[in-house]
PDB file of C-alpha atoms in Angstrom:
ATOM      1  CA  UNK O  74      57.711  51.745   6.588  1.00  0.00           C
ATOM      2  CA  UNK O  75      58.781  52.561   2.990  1.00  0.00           C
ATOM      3  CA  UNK O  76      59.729  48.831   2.721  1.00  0.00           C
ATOM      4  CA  UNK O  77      56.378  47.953   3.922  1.00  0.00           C
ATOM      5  CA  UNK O  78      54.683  49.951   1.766  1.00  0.00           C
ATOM      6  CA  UNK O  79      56.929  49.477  -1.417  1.00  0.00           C
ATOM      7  CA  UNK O  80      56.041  45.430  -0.910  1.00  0.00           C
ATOM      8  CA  UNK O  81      52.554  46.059  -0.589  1.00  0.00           C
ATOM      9  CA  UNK O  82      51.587  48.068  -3.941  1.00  0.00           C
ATOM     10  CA  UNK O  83      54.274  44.881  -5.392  1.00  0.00           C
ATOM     11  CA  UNK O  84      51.674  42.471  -3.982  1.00  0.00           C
ATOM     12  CA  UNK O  85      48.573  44.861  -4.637  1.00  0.00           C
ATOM     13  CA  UNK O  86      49.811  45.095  -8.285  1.00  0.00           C
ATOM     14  CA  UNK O  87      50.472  41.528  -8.478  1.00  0.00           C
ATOM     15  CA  UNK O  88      46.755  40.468  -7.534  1.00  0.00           C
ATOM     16  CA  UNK O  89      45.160  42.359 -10.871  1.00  0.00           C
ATOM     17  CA  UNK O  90      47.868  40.513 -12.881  1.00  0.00           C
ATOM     18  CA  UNK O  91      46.719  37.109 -11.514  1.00  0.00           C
ATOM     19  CA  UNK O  92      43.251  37.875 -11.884  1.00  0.00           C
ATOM     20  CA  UNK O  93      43.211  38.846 -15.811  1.00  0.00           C
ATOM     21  CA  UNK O  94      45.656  35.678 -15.944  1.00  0.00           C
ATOM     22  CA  UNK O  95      42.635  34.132 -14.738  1.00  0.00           C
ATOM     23  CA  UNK O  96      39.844  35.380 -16.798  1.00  0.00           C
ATOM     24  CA  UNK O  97      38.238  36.712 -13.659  1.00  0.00           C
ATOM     25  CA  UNK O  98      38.016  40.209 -14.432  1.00  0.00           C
ATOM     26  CA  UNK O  99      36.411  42.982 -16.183  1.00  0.00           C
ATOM     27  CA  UNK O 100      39.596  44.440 -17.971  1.00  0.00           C
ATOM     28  CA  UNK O 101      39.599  48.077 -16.131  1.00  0.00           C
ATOM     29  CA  UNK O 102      36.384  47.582 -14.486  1.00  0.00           C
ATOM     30  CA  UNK O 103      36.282  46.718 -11.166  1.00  0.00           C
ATOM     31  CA  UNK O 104      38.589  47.622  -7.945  1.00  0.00           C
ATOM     32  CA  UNK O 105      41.028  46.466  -5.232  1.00  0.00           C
ATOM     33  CA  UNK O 106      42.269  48.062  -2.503  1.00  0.00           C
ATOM     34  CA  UNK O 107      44.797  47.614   0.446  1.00  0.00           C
ATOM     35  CA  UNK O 108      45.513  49.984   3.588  1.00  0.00           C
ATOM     36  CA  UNK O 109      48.857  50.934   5.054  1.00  0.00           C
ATOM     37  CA  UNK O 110      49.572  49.390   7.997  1.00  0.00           C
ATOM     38  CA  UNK O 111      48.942  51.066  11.084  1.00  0.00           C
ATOM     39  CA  UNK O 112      46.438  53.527   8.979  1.00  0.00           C
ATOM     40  CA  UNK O 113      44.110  53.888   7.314  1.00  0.00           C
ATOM     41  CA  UNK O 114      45.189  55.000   4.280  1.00  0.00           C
ATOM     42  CA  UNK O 115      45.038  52.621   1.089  1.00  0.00           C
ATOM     43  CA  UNK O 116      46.260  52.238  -2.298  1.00  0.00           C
ATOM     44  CA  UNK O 117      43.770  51.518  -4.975  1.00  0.00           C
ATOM     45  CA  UNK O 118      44.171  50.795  -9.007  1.00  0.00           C
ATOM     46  CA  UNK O 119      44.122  53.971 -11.128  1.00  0.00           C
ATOM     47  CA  UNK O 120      41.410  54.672 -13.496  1.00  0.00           C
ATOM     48  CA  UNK O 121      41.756  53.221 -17.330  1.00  0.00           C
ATOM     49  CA  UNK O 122      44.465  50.711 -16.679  1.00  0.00           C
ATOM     50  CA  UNK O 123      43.704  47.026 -17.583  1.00  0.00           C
ATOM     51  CA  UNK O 124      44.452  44.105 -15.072  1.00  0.00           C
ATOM     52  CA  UNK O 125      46.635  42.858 -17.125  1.00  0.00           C
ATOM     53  CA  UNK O 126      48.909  45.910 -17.534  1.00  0.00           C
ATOM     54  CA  UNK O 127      48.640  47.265 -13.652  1.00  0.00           C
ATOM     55  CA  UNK O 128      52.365  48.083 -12.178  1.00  0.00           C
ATOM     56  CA  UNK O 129      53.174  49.055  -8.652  1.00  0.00           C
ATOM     57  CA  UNK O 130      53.649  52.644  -9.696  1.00  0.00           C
ATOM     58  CA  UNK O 131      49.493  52.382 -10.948  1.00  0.00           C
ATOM     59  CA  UNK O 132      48.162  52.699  -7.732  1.00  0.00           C
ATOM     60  CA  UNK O 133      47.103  55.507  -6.320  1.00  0.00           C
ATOM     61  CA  UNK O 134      47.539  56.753  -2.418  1.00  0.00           C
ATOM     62  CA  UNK O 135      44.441  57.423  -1.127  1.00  0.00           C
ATOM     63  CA  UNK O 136      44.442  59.546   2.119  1.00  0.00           C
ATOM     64  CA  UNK O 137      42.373  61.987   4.728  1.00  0.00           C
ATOM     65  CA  UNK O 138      44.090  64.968   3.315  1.00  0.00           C
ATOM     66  CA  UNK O 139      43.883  64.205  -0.818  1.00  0.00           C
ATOM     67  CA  UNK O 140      40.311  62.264  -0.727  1.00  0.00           C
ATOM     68  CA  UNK O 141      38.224  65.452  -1.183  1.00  0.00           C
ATOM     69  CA  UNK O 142      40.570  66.653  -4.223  1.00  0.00           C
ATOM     70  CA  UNK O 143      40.782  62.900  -5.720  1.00  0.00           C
ATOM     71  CA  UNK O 144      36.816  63.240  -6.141  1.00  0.00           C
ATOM     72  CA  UNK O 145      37.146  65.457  -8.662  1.00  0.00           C
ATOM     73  CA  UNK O 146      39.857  63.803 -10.539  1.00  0.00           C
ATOM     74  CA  UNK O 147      37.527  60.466 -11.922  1.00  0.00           C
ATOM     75  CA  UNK O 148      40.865  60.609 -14.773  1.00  0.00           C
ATOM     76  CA  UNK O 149      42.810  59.389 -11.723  1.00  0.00           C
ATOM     77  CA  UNK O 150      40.283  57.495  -9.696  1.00  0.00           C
ATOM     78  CA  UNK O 151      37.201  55.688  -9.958  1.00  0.00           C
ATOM     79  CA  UNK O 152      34.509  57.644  -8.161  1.00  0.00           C
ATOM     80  CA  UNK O 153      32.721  54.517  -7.284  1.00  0.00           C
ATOM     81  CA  UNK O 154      36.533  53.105  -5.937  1.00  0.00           C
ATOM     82  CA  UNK O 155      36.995  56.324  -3.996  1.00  0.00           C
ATOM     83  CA  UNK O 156      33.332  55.923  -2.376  1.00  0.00           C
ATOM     84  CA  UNK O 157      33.218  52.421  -1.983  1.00  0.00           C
ATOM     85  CA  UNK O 158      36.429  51.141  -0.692  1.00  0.00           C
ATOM     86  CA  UNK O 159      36.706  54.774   1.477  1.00  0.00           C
ATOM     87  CA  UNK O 160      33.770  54.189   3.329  1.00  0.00           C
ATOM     88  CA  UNK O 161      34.459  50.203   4.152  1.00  0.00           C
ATOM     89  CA  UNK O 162      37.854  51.331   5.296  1.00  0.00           C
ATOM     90  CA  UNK O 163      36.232  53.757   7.203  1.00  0.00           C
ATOM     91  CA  UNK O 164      33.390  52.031   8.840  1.00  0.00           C
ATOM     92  CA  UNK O 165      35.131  48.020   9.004  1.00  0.00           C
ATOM     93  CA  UNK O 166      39.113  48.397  10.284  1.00  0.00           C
ATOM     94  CA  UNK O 167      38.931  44.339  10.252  1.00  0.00           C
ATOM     95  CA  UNK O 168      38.539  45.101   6.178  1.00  0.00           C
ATOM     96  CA  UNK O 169      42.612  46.164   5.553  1.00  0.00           C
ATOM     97  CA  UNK O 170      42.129  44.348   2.077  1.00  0.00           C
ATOM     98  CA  UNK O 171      38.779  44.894  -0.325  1.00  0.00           C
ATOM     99  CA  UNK O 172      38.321  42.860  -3.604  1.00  0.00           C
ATOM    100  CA  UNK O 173      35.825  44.400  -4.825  1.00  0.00           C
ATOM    101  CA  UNK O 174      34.231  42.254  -8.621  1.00  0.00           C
ATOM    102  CA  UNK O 175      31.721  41.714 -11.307  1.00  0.00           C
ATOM    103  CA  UNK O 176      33.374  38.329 -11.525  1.00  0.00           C
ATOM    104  CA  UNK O 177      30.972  36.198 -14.051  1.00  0.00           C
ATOM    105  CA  UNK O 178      29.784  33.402 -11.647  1.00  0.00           C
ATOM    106  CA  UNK O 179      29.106  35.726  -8.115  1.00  0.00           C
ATOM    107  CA  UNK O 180      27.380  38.233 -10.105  1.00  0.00           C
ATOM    108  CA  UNK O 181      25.049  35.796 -11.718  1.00  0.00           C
ATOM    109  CA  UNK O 182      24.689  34.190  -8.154  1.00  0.00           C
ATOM    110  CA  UNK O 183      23.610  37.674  -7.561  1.00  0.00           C
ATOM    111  CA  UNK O 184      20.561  38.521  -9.718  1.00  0.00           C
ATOM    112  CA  UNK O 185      18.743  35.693  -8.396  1.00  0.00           C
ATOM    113  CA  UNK O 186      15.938  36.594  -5.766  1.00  0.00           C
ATOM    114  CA  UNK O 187      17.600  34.748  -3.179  1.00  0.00           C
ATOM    115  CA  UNK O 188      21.128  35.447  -3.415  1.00  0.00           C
ATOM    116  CA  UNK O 189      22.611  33.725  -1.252  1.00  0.00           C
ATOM    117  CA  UNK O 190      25.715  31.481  -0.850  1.00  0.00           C
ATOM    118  CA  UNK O 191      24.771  28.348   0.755  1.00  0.00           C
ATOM    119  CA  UNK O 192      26.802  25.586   2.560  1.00  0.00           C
ATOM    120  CA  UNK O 193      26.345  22.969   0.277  1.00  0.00           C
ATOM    121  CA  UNK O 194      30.301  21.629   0.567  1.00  0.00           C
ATOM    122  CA  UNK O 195      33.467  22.189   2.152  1.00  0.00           C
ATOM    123  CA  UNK O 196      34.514  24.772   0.235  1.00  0.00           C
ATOM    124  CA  UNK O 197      30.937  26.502   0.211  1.00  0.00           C
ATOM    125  CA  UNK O 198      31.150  26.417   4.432  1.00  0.00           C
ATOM    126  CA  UNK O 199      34.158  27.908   4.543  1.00  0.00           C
ATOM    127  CA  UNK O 200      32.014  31.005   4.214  1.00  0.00           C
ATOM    128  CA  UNK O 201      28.935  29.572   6.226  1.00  0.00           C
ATOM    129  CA  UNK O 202      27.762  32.984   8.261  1.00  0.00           C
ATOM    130  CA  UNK O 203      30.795  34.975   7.239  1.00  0.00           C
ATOM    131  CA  UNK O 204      28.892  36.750   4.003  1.00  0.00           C
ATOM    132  CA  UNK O 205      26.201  39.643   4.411  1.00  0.00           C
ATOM    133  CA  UNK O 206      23.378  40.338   1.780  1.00  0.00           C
ATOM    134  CA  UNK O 207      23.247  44.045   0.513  1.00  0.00           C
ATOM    135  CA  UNK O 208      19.686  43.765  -0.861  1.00  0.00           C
ATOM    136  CA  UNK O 209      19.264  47.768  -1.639  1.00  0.00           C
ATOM    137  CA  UNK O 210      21.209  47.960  -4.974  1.00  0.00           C
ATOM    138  CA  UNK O 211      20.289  51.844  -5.853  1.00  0.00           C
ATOM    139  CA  UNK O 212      22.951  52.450  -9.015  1.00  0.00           C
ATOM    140  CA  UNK O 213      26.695  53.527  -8.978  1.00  0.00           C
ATOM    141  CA  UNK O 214      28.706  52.712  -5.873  1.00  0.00           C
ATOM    142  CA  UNK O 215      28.855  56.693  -4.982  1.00  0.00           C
ATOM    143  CA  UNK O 216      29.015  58.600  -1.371  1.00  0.00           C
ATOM    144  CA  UNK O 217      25.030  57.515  -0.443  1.00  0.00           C
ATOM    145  CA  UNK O 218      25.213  53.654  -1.704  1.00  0.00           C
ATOM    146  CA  UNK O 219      28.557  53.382  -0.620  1.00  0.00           C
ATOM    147  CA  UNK O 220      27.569  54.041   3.198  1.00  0.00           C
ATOM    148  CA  UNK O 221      24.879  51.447   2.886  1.00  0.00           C
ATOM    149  CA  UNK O 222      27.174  49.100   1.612  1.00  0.00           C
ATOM    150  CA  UNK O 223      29.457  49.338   4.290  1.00  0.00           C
ATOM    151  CA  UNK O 224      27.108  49.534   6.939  1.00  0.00           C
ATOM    152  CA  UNK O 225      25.168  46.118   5.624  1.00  0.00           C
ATOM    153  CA  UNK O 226      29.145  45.051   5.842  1.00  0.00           C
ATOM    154  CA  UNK O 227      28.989  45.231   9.748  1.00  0.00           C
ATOM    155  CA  UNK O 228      31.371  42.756  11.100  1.00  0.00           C
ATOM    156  CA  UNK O 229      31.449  40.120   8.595  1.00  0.00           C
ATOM    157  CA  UNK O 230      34.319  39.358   6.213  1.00  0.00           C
ATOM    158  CA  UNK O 231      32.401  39.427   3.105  1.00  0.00           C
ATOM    159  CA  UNK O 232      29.244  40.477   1.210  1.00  0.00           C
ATOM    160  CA  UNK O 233      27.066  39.323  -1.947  1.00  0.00           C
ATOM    161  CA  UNK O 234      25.925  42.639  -3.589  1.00  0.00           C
ATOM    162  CA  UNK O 235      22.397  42.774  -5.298  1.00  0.00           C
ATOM    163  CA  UNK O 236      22.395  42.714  -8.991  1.00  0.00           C
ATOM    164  CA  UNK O 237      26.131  43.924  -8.791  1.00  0.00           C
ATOM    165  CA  UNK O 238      28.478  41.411  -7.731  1.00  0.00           C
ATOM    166  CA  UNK O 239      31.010  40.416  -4.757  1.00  0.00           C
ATOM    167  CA  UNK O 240      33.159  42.315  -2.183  1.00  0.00           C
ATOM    168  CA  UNK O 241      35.688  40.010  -0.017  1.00  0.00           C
ATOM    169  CA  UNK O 242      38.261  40.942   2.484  1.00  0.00           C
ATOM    170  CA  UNK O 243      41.101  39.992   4.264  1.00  0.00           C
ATOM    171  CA  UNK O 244      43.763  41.606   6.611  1.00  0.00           C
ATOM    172  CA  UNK O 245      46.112  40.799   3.833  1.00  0.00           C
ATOM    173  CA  UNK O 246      46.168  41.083   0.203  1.00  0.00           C
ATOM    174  CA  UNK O 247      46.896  37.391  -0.105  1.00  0.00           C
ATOM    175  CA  UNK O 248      44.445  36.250   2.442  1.00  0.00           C
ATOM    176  CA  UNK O 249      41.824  38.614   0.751  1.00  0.00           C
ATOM    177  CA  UNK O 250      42.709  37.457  -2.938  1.00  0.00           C
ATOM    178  CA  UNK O 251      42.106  33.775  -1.941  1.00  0.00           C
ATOM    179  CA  UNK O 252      39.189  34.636  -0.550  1.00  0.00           C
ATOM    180  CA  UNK O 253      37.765  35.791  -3.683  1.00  0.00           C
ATOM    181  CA  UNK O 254      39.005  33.421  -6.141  1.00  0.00           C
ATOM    182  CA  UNK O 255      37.248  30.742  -3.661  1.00  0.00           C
ATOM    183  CA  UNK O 256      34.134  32.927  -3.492  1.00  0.00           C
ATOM    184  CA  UNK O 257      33.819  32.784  -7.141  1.00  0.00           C
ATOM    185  CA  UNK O 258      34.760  28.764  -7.509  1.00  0.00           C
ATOM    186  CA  UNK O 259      31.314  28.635  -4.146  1.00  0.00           C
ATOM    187  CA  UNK O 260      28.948  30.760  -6.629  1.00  0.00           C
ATOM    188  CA  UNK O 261      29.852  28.362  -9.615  1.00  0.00           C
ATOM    189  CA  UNK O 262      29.141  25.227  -7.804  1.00  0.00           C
ATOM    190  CA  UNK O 263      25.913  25.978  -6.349  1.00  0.00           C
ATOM    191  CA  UNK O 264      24.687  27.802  -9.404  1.00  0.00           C
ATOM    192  CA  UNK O 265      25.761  23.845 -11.641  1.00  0.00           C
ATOM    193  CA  UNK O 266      23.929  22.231  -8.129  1.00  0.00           C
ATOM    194  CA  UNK O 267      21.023  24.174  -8.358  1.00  0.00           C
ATOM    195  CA  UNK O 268      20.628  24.030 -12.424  1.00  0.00           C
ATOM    196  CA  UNK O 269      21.198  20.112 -11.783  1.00  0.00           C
ATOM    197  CA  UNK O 270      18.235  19.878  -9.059  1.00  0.00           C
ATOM    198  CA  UNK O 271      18.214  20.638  -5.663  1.00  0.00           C
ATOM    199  CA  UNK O 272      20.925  20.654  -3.638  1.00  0.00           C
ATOM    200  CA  UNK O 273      21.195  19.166  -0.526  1.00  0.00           C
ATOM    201  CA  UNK O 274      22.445  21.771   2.515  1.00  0.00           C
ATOM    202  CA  UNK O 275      24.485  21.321   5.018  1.00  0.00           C
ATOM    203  CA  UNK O 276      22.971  21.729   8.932  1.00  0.00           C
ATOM    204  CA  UNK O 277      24.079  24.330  11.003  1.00  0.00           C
ATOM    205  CA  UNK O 278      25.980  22.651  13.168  1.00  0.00           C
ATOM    206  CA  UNK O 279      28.114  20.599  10.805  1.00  0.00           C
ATOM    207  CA  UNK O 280      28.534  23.687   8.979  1.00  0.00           C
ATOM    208  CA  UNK O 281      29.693  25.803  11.817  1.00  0.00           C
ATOM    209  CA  UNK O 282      32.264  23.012  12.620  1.00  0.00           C
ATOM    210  CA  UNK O 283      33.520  22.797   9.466  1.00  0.00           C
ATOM    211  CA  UNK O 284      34.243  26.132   8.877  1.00  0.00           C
ATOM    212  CA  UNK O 285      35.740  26.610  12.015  1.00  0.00           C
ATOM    213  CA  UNK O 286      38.299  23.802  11.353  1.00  0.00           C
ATOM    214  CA  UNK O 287      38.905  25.376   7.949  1.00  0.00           C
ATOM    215  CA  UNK O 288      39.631  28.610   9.281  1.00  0.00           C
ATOM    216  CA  UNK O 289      42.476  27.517  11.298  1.00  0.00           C
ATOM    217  CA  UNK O 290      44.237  27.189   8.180  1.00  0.00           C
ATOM    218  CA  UNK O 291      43.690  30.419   6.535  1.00  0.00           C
TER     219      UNK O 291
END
């Protein structure tokens, strides 16, 4: 288990790296999170370190026992990290990896009255049906929103948030990094489609297949 866990905040810590490498990132905005295996326990970045700078030894433990003191430490942890990423862990086990970003591209996607990602391509259908809508953006990510969030979750594997951004997941940090870099590429290319004309989408059907057969890769 110490293995396990020792690889994990190496991988965790590795994923903020690649995404300031990237230029998708907020500097110490934003939050990821990963559980434990076989709990439900998960590390998450501590508060005021930059992407760029995050080490294994950065993340913080985040259990049953220390949640209720953590809340009072926002020096340690991100309130809205604690809240958000608690209750998803909580309330979706199939979530054991949360992204969750203010990436540039899904964000804008998300101020627009119908925010929606559509299946307007391959890439695009790999998330055909797989993305909720959390409409109700109320502020901060704290212990009321945070519910919401993870109840408008359900069973799917990812969510557009309201004027606020994107939350993807994966059973794995790997699976659930490359599902959010891809997220971000879908938003950009419908958002140059749509500012181009009107893009054509996808039927159901084909789009259903298509994802399907993509999935069997991931």
């Amino acid at each position: 288990m110490q293995m396990e866990i020792s690889e994990l905040q190496k991988d965790l810590a590795a994923t903020f790296r690649w995404t300031a490498r990237l230029n998708m990132h907020e500097g110490v905005a934003n939050h990821f999170s990963a559980c434990i295996p076989g709990t439900s326990d998960f590390y998450c970045n501590k508060a005021g370190i930059h992407f760029s700078r995050m080490k294994a030894s950065d993340l913080i433990l985040v259990t049953k026992e220390n949640k209720d003191e953590l809340k009072n430490k926002p020096d340690v942890i991100d309130p809205t990290a604690l809240y958000i990423h608690g209750a998803i862990h909580e309330k979706a086990p199939h979530a054991r990896c949360i992204f969750h970003v203010h990436s540039k591209y899904a964000t804008a996607l998300s101020t627009l009255k119908d925010p929606v990602l559509k299946p307007i391509d391959q890439n695009t259908m790999m998330f055909y049906n797989r993305v909720s809508t959390y409409n109700e953006f109320g502020g901060l990510g704290l212990e009321d929103e945070s519910i919401k969030m993870a109840n408008s979750l359900g069973n799917k594997q990812h969510m557009l948030l309201a004027n606020h951004g994107i939350l993807t997941t994966g059973p794995s940090v790997d699976i659930a990094l490359w599902f959010y870099m891809s997220m971000e590429r879908c938003c950009q290319a419908q958002l140059m489609a749509e500012a181009a004309g009107k893009p054509k989408i996808i039927p159901h059907e084909t789009a259903i297949k298509t994802r399907e057969f993509i999935a069997n890769d991931i």
